[in-house]
């Protein structure tokens, strides 16, 4: 019923010689305009909203043989579904930014030398794909993919209500910097402390993932995330008392840990925290460097895309312009 | 009927038999030992010579092992060049038995901590061969598990070592290594 021939979903940049039929059971994706230099785009899926087993099957067909094998090895239906959706989200999201000239199936991925996944650009043909950078994060209830052009990005999402099994201060003592431990210890109320812990955690994760050097390449205790009250407001109508900036301090002797990164922290869908970290544009004037532009979409690929920016589903905690 | 399982050639450089006892076994060998199978170790020729299997033996040359499971009762590991007598290593030896007991206790403890951390779906078994990624462990789960293991065993795990852990068995092996290093 959903099957038809797609003439326009052709692997143009990779195979100019043969035009071939791509029999697809899925409709086309709407293309998306590329993010600007200072912009990050965030696409997310809520796995529970996918109830159609045949759609999941169609999604599975978009995966590479290697990805399919990986899904097979995962234990439990819910985790399998998340694994499929995770790959589908990356592939479909990237496809949108190629004006849908590149079929989601065709993307190839590789890992950098530290293990960070990236798009493997295949050269050849007249059309040069944009240099898309992406990063994925998932919880059992949401999968998110952040995209930028040219600029390294890291994202991390976490359920707002997630309660670590271990004692929070013990975890902080073991993994966080001394400043952060002190900061957490200053919150007496357990719920506030839990909330601050998760904020720090997601921001630190996002930074490490943006750096792309792996957990051991950027040990959590070697850098500090802190929240600095803004005494002046760039945009006059923002209430000064709620304004704070996310800052990062790195140890002066660490060559690998750079500090030219900007952060944003948002609440997504009332249920999740999302931290986004992207490299600063050194050419941008000082004050404008502070804030990150973010556009957010909720998607069920090939079924529905909803722009969530400027809605209640995306609440800026800090860092957004 | 012959059962052909995947053949894995493991090339071990300069391995002292004692190190075999201390857990530096590749997983294929471990599986074999755990299944109570006897191993036949064939050896490549070396310039230093090689006489018998005992405490004083120094394996100075590389040993190439290939496993072919011909039945569930025995495994033979044959080297690429078969020109030396077979050496028999019986897992029923007391030394190995003690070593295996300690390791299985470690594994049990590790499994307990992992199961406590991860809300594993109904009917999913968590075993030594389970991969953390397949159990749905995310980064926060991983650090919590590492911390739980550190507290339970009184050890400290480096980030680099932790990053190499793929399966539950890897975690147990690392713990075992650290515990033994601590007691030296």
Coordinates of C-alpha atoms in Angstrom, one line a residue:
Chain A
X1 CA 0.0 0.0 0.0
X2 CA 2.9 2.4 0.6
X3 CA 5.0 1.0 -2.1
X4 CA 5.9 3.1 -5.1
X5 CA 8.9 3.8 -7.3
X6 CA 11.1 6.6 -6.3
X7 CA 12.9 8.2 -9.3
X8 CA 14.2 11.1 -7.4
X9 CA 15.8 9.4 -4.4
X10 CA 18.9 8.7 -6.4
X11 CA 22.4 8.2 -5.1
X12 CA 23.5 11.2 -7.1
X13 CA 26.9 12.1 -5.7
X14 CA 28.0 8.5 -5.6
X15 CA 26.8 7.1 -8.8
X16 CA 26.3 9.5 -11.7
X17 CA 26.5 6.8 -14.3
X18 CA 23.6 4.5 -13.6
X19 CA 20.2 5.8 -12.8
X20 CA 18.4 2.9 -11.2
X21 CA 15.1 2.3 -9.6
X22 CA 14.9 2.5 -5.9
X23 CA 12.0 0.5 -4.8
X24 CA 11.0 2.0 -1.5
X25 CA 8.0 1.5 0.7
X26 CA 8.6 4.8 2.4
X27 CA 7.6 8.3 1.2
X28 CA 10.2 11.0 0.7
X29 CA 11.6 13.1 3.5
X30 CA 11.0 16.8 3.5
X31 CA 14.4 18.5 3.0
X32 CA 15.7 20.8 5.7
X33 CA 17.8 24.0 5.3
X34 CA 21.3 23.7 6.6
X35 CA 22.1 25.1 10.0
X36 CA 24.1 28.4 9.9
X37 CA 27.6 28.5 11.4
X38 CA 26.4 29.3 14.9
X39 CA 23.4 27.1 14.8
X40 CA 22.8 23.6 16.0
X41 CA 19.8 21.6 14.9
X42 CA 18.3 18.9 17.2
X43 CA 16.0 16.2 16.0
X44 CA 14.4 13.8 18.4
X45 CA 12.2 10.7 18.4
X46 CA 10.0 9.4 21.2
X47 CA 10.1 5.6 20.8
X48 CA 6.8 5.0 22.5
X49 CA 5.0 6.9 19.8
X50 CA 6.0 4.3 17.3
X51 CA 3.4 1.6 17.5
X52 CA 3.3 0.5 13.9
X53 CA 5.3 -2.8 13.6
X54 CA 5.4 -2.6 9.8
X55 CA 6.8 0.9 10.0
X56 CA 9.5 -0.4 12.3
X57 CA 10.2 -3.1 9.7
X58 CA 10.5 -0.4 7.0
X59 CA 12.9 1.5 9.2
X60 CA 15.0 -1.6 9.7
X61 CA 15.4 -1.8 5.9
X62 CA 17.3 1.5 5.9
X63 CA 20.1 0.1 8.1
X64 CA 23.4 -1.2 6.7
X65 CA 24.0 -4.9 7.0
X66 CA 26.4 -4.2 9.9
X67 CA 23.8 -2.2 11.7
X68 CA 21.2 -4.9 11.2
X69 CA 23.5 -7.4 12.7
X70 CA 24.2 -5.2 15.6
X71 CA 20.4 -4.9 16.2
X72 CA 20.1 -8.6 16.1
X73 CA 22.6 -9.0 18.9
X74 CA 20.8 -6.7 21.2
X75 CA 18.7 -8.3 23.9
X76 CA 15.1 -7.3 24.4
X77 CA 12.5 -5.9 22.1
X78 CA 12.5 -2.3 23.5
X79 CA 16.3 -2.0 23.2
X80 CA 16.2 -3.4 19.7
X81 CA 13.6 -0.9 18.7
X82 CA 15.8 1.9 20.2
X83 CA 18.8 0.7 18.3
X84 CA 16.9 0.7 15.0
X85 CA 15.4 4.2 15.7
X86 CA 18.8 5.5 16.6
X87 CA 20.3 4.6 13.3
X88 CA 17.2 5.7 11.4
X89 CA 17.3 9.0 13.1
X90 CA 20.9 9.7 12.1
X91 CA 20.4 8.5 8.5
X92 CA 17.1 10.3 7.9
X93 CA 18.3 13.5 9.6
X94 CA 21.5 13.7 7.5
X95 CA 19.5 12.9 4.3
X96 CA 17.3 15.9 4.9
X97 CA 20.3 18.2 4.8
X98 CA 21.4 16.9 1.4
X99 CA 18.2 18.2 0.0
X100 CA 17.2 14.5 0.1
X101 CA 19.5 13.8 -2.8
X102 CA 21.2 11.2 -0.7
X103 CA 19.1 8.2 0.3
X104 CA 19.3 7.6 4.1
X105 CA 20.4 4.0 3.2
X106 CA 23.5 5.3 1.5
X107 CA 25.3 7.1 4.2
X108 CA 28.5 5.4 5.3
X109 CA 30.0 6.0 8.7
X110 CA 33.4 5.6 10.2
X111 CA 34.9 6.3 13.6
X112 CA 37.6 8.8 14.3
X113 CA 40.7 7.4 16.0
X114 CA 39.1 7.9 19.4
X115 CA 35.9 6.1 18.4
X116 CA 33.7 9.1 17.6
X117 CA 31.3 8.2 14.8
X118 CA 31.4 10.5 11.8
X119 CA 30.0 10.6 8.2
X120 CA 32.3 9.1 5.7
X121 CA 32.2 11.5 2.7
X122 CA 32.6 9.7 -0.5
X123 CA 34.2 11.8 -3.2
X124 CA 33.3 11.6 -6.8
X125 CA 30.7 13.4 -8.9
X126 CA 30.0 17.0 -9.2
X127 CA 27.9 17.4 -6.2
X128 CA 29.7 18.0 -2.9
X129 CA 27.8 17.1 0.2
X130 CA 27.9 19.6 3.0
X131 CA 30.3 18.8 5.8
X132 CA 27.7 17.6 8.3
X133 CA 28.7 16.9 11.9
X134 CA 26.4 15.0 14.1
X135 CA 26.1 13.5 17.5
X136 CA 23.5 11.1 19.0
X137 CA 22.3 10.5 22.4
X138 CA 19.6 8.3 23.8
X139 CA 17.7 7.3 26.8
X140 CA 15.0 4.5 26.8
X141 CA 12.3 7.2 26.2
X142 CA 14.0 9.5 23.7
X143 CA 16.6 9.5 21.0
X144 CA 18.2 12.7 19.8
X145 CA 20.5 13.7 17.1
X146 CA 22.3 17.0 16.9
X147 CA 23.6 18.4 13.6
X148 CA 25.9 21.2 12.6
X149 CA 27.8 22.2 9.5
X150 CA 31.6 22.0 9.9
X151 CA 31.5 22.6 13.6
X152 CA 32.1 19.7 16.1
X153 CA 29.0 19.0 18.2
X154 CA 28.3 16.9 21.2
X155 CA 24.9 16.3 22.8
X156 CA 23.6 14.4 25.8
X157 CA 20.1 13.8 26.9
X158 CA 18.9 12.4 30.2
X159 CA 15.5 11.8 31.8
X160 CA 14.9 14.7 34.2
X161 CA 13.7 12.2 36.9
X162 CA 16.6 9.8 36.6
X163 CA 17.9 8.8 39.9
X164 CA 21.4 7.4 40.0
X165 CA 21.7 4.1 42.0
X166 CA 24.7 5.4 43.9
X167 CA 25.0 8.3 46.3
X168 CA 25.3 11.5 44.3
X169 CA 28.1 13.0 46.3
X170 CA 30.0 9.7 46.1
X171 CA 29.6 9.8 42.3
X172 CA 30.7 13.4 42.2
X173 CA 33.7 12.7 44.5
X174 CA 34.8 9.9 42.2
X175 CA 34.2 11.6 38.8
X176 CA 33.8 15.4 39.1
X177 CA 36.2 18.2 39.7
X178 CA 36.6 19.5 43.3
X179 CA 34.7 22.8 42.4
X180 CA 31.8 20.8 41.1
X181 CA 31.7 18.6 44.2
X182 CA 31.5 21.7 46.4
X183 CA 28.8 23.1 44.1
X184 CA 26.7 20.0 44.5
X185 CA 27.3 19.7 48.2
X186 CA 25.9 23.2 48.6
X187 CA 22.4 21.9 47.6
X188 CA 20.8 20.5 50.7
X189 CA 17.5 19.5 49.2
X190 CA 18.0 16.0 47.6
X191 CA 15.8 16.8 44.6
X192 CA 17.7 20.0 43.9
X193 CA 20.9 18.2 44.3
X194 CA 19.7 15.4 41.9
X195 CA 18.7 18.0 39.4
X196 CA 22.0 19.9 39.5
X197 CA 23.9 16.6 39.3
X198 CA 22.1 15.7 36.1
X199 CA 22.7 19.2 34.7
X200 CA 26.4 18.9 35.3
X201 CA 26.4 15.3 34.0
X202 CA 24.8 16.1 30.7
X203 CA 26.9 19.2 30.1
X204 CA 30.1 17.3 30.8
X205 CA 29.0 14.4 28.6
X206 CA 28.2 16.8 25.8
X207 CA 31.6 18.4 26.1
X208 CA 33.5 15.1 26.0
X209 CA 31.4 13.9 23.0
X210 CA 32.0 17.2 21.2
X211 CA 35.7 16.9 21.8
X212 CA 35.5 13.4 20.3
X213 CA 38.4 12.0 22.4
X214 CA 36.4 9.5 24.4
X215 CA 35.9 9.3 28.1
X216 CA 39.5 8.6 28.9
X217 CA 40.7 11.4 26.6
X218 CA 38.8 14.0 28.6
X219 CA 38.5 12.7 32.1
X220 CA 35.6 14.3 33.9
X221 CA 37.6 15.5 36.8
X222 CA 40.1 17.4 34.5
X223 CA 37.6 20.1 33.6
X224 CA 35.0 22.1 35.5
X225 CA 31.5 23.2 34.3
X226 CA 30.2 26.1 36.3
X227 CA 27.3 28.4 36.1
X228 CA 28.1 32.0 36.2
X229 CA 25.6 34.6 36.9
X230 CA 25.4 37.2 34.2
X231 CA 25.5 40.6 35.7
X232 CA 24.6 42.2 32.4
X233 CA 22.0 41.1 30.0
X234 CA 22.7 41.1 26.3
X235 CA 19.0 41.2 25.6
X236 CA 17.4 43.8 27.9
X237 CA 14.1 42.1 28.3
X238 CA 15.5 39.0 29.9
X239 CA 15.2 39.0 33.7
X240 CA 18.7 39.5 35.0
X241 CA 18.2 37.3 38.1
X242 CA 17.6 34.1 36.1
X243 CA 20.3 34.7 33.7
X244 CA 23.4 32.5 34.0
X245 CA 26.0 31.3 31.6
X246 CA 27.6 27.9 31.3
X247 CA 31.3 28.2 31.6
X248 CA 34.1 25.7 31.2
X249 CA 37.4 25.7 32.9
X250 CA 40.2 23.3 32.0
X251 CA 43.4 22.6 33.7
X252 CA 46.2 24.8 32.3
X253 CA 48.5 21.8 31.7
X254 CA 46.0 19.8 29.6
X255 CA 46.7 20.2 25.9
X256 CA 43.7 18.1 24.8
X257 CA 41.1 19.9 26.8
X258 CA 40.2 23.1 25.0
X259 CA 37.9 25.8 26.3
X260 CA 36.6 27.4 23.2
X261 CA 33.3 25.7 23.4
X262 CA 29.8 27.0 24.0
X263 CA 27.0 25.3 25.8
X264 CA 23.2 25.2 25.9
X265 CA 21.0 23.4 28.3
X266 CA 17.3 22.9 27.6
X267 CA 14.4 21.0 28.9
X268 CA 12.8 18.9 26.2
X269 CA 9.2 17.9 26.2
X270 CA 8.9 18.5 30.0
X271 CA 10.7 15.2 30.6
X272 CA 14.3 15.4 29.5
X273 CA 17.3 17.5 29.9
X274 CA 19.4 18.1 26.8
X275 CA 22.9 19.6 26.8
X276 CA 24.4 20.8 23.6
X277 CA 28.1 21.7 23.1
X278 CA 29.6 23.2 20.0
X279 CA 32.8 24.8 19.1
X280 CA 32.9 28.6 19.3
X281 CA 33.4 30.6 16.3
X282 CA 36.5 32.6 17.0
X283 CA 35.6 35.1 14.3
X284 CA 32.4 36.1 16.0
X285 CA 32.4 39.2 18.2
X286 CA 32.7 38.5 21.9
X287 CA 29.2 39.0 23.2
X288 CA 27.6 37.1 20.3
X289 CA 29.8 34.1 20.9
X290 CA 28.0 33.5 24.2
X291 CA 24.8 32.2 22.8
X292 CA 24.0 29.3 20.7
X293 CA 21.2 29.2 18.2
X294 CA 19.1 26.0 18.4
X295 CA 16.3 24.7 16.3
X296 CA 14.4 21.6 17.5
X297 CA 12.2 19.2 15.7
X298 CA 10.3 16.2 17.0
X299 CA 10.1 13.5 14.3
X300 CA 8.7 10.2 13.4
X301 CA 10.6 9.9 10.1
X302 CA 8.4 9.6 7.0
X303 CA 5.3 10.2 9.1
X304 CA 5.5 13.5 10.9
X305 CA 7.9 16.3 11.6
X306 CA 7.0 19.0 14.1
X307 CA 9.1 22.1 14.8
X308 CA 9.3 22.5 18.5
X309 CA 11.4 25.6 18.8
X310 CA 9.5 28.5 20.3
X311 CA 7.1 26.1 22.0
X312 CA 6.7 24.8 25.5
X313 CA 8.5 21.7 24.5
X314 CA 11.8 23.4 24.4
X315 CA 12.6 25.4 27.5
X316 CA 15.9 27.3 27.7
X317 CA 17.7 26.7 30.9
X318 CA 20.8 28.4 29.7
X319 CA 22.9 29.3 26.7
X320 CA 20.3 29.8 24.0
X321 CA 20.0 33.1 22.1
Chain B
X1 CA 28.7 -35.4 13.7
X2 CA 31.4 -32.9 13.5
X3 CA 30.4 -29.5 14.7
X4 CA 32.4 -26.7 13.2
X5 CA 32.4 -23.6 15.2
X6 CA 34.2 -20.4 14.2
X7 CA 37.9 -20.9 14.1
X8 CA 40.0 -18.4 15.8
X9 CA 43.7 -18.4 15.5
X10 CA 45.3 -16.9 18.6
X11 CA 48.9 -16.0 18.5
X12 CA 50.4 -15.7 21.9
X13 CA 53.8 -14.2 22.2
X14 CA 56.2 -15.4 24.9
X15 CA 53.6 -16.7 27.1
X16 CA 54.7 -18.3 30.4
X17 CA 52.5 -21.1 31.5
X18 CA 52.0 -19.4 34.8
X19 CA 50.4 -16.5 33.0
X20 CA 47.9 -19.0 31.6
X21 CA 46.9 -19.7 35.1
X22 CA 46.5 -16.1 36.0
X23 CA 43.7 -15.3 33.7
X24 CA 45.5 -14.0 30.6
X25 CA 43.6 -16.6 28.6
X26 CA 41.9 -15.7 25.4
X27 CA 38.1 -16.2 25.6
X28 CA 38.1 -19.2 23.4
X29 CA 40.4 -21.0 25.8
X30 CA 38.5 -19.9 28.8
X31 CA 35.3 -21.2 27.3
X32 CA 37.0 -24.5 26.8
X33 CA 38.3 -24.7 30.3
X34 CA 34.9 -23.7 31.7
X35 CA 33.3 -26.5 29.8
X36 CA 35.7 -28.9 31.5
X37 CA 37.5 -29.8 28.4
X38 CA 41.1 -30.9 28.2
X39 CA 43.4 -28.9 26.0
X40 CA 46.2 -30.1 23.9
X41 CA 48.8 -27.5 23.3
X42 CA 51.0 -28.0 20.4
X43 CA 54.1 -25.9 20.1
X44 CA 56.0 -24.3 17.3
X45 CA 59.7 -25.0 17.0
X46 CA 61.8 -22.5 18.7
X47 CA 65.5 -21.8 18.8
X48 CA 65.6 -22.1 22.6
X49 CA 64.1 -25.5 22.7
X50 CA 61.3 -26.8 24.7
X51 CA 61.0 -29.9 26.6
X52 CA 58.0 -30.4 28.8
X53 CA 55.2 -28.7 30.6
X54 CA 55.9 -27.8 34.1
X55 CA 56.7 -24.9 36.4
X56 CA 60.1 -24.4 35.1
X57 CA 59.1 -24.1 31.5
X58 CA 59.7 -21.0 29.7
X59 CA 57.8 -20.6 26.4
X60 CA 60.1 -18.4 24.6
X61 CA 58.6 -18.7 21.2
X62 CA 55.3 -17.8 19.9
X63 CA 52.6 -20.4 20.1
X64 CA 49.9 -20.4 17.5
X65 CA 46.6 -21.9 18.5
X66 CA 43.7 -22.9 16.3
X67 CA 40.6 -24.3 17.8
X68 CA 38.4 -26.7 16.1
X69 CA 35.5 -28.2 18.1
X70 CA 35.1 -31.7 16.9
X71 CA 32.8 -32.7 19.6
X72 CA 31.7 -31.4 23.0
X73 CA 34.1 -33.8 24.7
X74 CA 37.4 -32.5 23.5
X75 CA 39.1 -29.7 21.8
X76 CA 42.4 -29.9 20.1
X77 CA 44.5 -26.8 19.5
X78 CA 46.8 -27.4 16.6
X79 CA 49.5 -25.1 15.5
X80 CA 50.0 -24.2 11.9
X81 CA 53.1 -26.3 11.6
X82 CA 52.6 -29.6 13.3
X83 CA 56.0 -30.9 14.1
X84 CA 56.2 -31.1 17.9
X85 CA 54.8 -33.4 20.5
X86 CA 51.5 -32.6 22.1
X87 CA 51.5 -31.3 25.6
X88 CA 48.5 -32.0 27.7
X89 CA 47.1 -29.5 30.1
X90 CA 44.3 -30.9 32.2
X91 CA 41.9 -28.4 33.6
X92 CA 41.3 -30.9 36.4
X93 CA 44.6 -29.9 37.9
X94 CA 44.3 -28.4 41.3
X95 CA 46.1 -25.2 40.5
X96 CA 43.7 -24.3 37.7
X97 CA 40.7 -25.4 39.9
X98 CA 41.6 -22.9 42.6
X99 CA 42.3 -20.2 40.0
X100 CA 38.9 -20.8 38.3
X101 CA 37.1 -20.8 41.6
X102 CA 38.4 -17.3 42.6
X103 CA 37.6 -16.1 39.1
X104 CA 34.1 -17.4 39.2
X105 CA 33.5 -15.8 42.5
X106 CA 34.6 -12.5 41.1
X107 CA 32.3 -13.0 38.1
X108 CA 29.4 -13.7 40.4
X109 CA 30.0 -10.5 42.3
X110 CA 30.3 -8.5 39.1
X111 CA 27.1 -10.0 37.7
X112 CA 25.3 -9.0 40.8
X113 CA 26.5 -5.4 40.6
X114 CA 25.6 -5.2 36.9
X115 CA 22.1 -6.6 37.4
X116 CA 21.5 -4.1 40.3
X117 CA 22.5 -1.2 38.1
X118 CA 20.7 -2.1 34.9
X119 CA 17.0 -2.6 34.7
X120 CA 17.4 -5.6 32.5
X121 CA 14.3 -6.6 30.6
X122 CA 12.3 -9.7 31.8
X123 CA 13.7 -12.9 30.5
X124 CA 17.1 -11.4 29.5
X125 CA 19.9 -13.4 31.0
X126 CA 23.0 -11.4 32.1
X127 CA 26.0 -13.6 31.6
X128 CA 29.7 -13.3 31.4
X129 CA 29.5 -12.9 27.7
X130 CA 26.9 -10.2 27.8
X131 CA 28.0 -7.0 26.2
X132 CA 27.2 -3.9 28.2
X133 CA 26.1 -2.1 25.0
X134 CA 23.6 -4.9 24.3
X135 CA 22.2 -4.6 27.8
X136 CA 21.3 -1.0 27.3
X137 CA 23.9 0.5 29.6
X138 CA 24.5 4.1 28.9
X139 CA 27.5 6.2 30.1
X140 CA 26.0 7.0 33.5
X141 CA 25.2 3.3 34.0
X142 CA 28.8 2.5 33.1
X143 CA 30.4 4.9 35.5
X144 CA 28.0 3.8 38.2
X145 CA 28.9 0.1 37.6
X146 CA 32.6 1.0 37.7
X147 CA 32.2 2.8 40.9
X148 CA 30.2 0.0 42.4
X149 CA 32.9 -2.5 41.4
X150 CA 35.6 -0.2 42.9
X151 CA 33.8 -0.1 46.2
X152 CA 33.0 -3.8 46.3
X153 CA 36.5 -4.9 45.5
X154 CA 38.5 -2.1 47.1
X155 CA 40.3 -1.2 43.9
X156 CA 40.7 1.8 41.6
X157 CA 39.9 1.6 37.9
X158 CA 41.7 3.8 35.4
X159 CA 39.4 5.5 32.8
X160 CA 41.5 3.9 30.0
X161 CA 41.1 0.4 31.4
X162 CA 37.4 1.0 31.9
X163 CA 37.0 2.1 28.3
X164 CA 38.2 -1.2 27.1
X165 CA 35.5 -3.2 28.9
X166 CA 33.1 -4.6 26.4
X167 CA 31.6 -7.7 28.1
X168 CA 30.9 -8.5 31.7
X169 CA 33.7 -11.0 31.6
X170 CA 36.1 -8.2 30.6
X171 CA 35.0 -6.3 33.7
X172 CA 35.6 -9.5 35.8
X173 CA 39.0 -10.0 34.3
X174 CA 40.0 -6.5 34.9
X175 CA 38.9 -6.7 38.5
X176 CA 40.8 -9.9 39.0
X177 CA 43.9 -8.3 37.6
X178 CA 43.6 -5.3 39.8
X179 CA 42.8 -7.4 42.9
X180 CA 45.9 -9.6 42.3
X181 CA 48.1 -6.6 41.6
X182 CA 46.9 -5.1 44.9
X183 CA 47.8 -8.2 46.9
X184 CA 51.3 -8.5 45.4

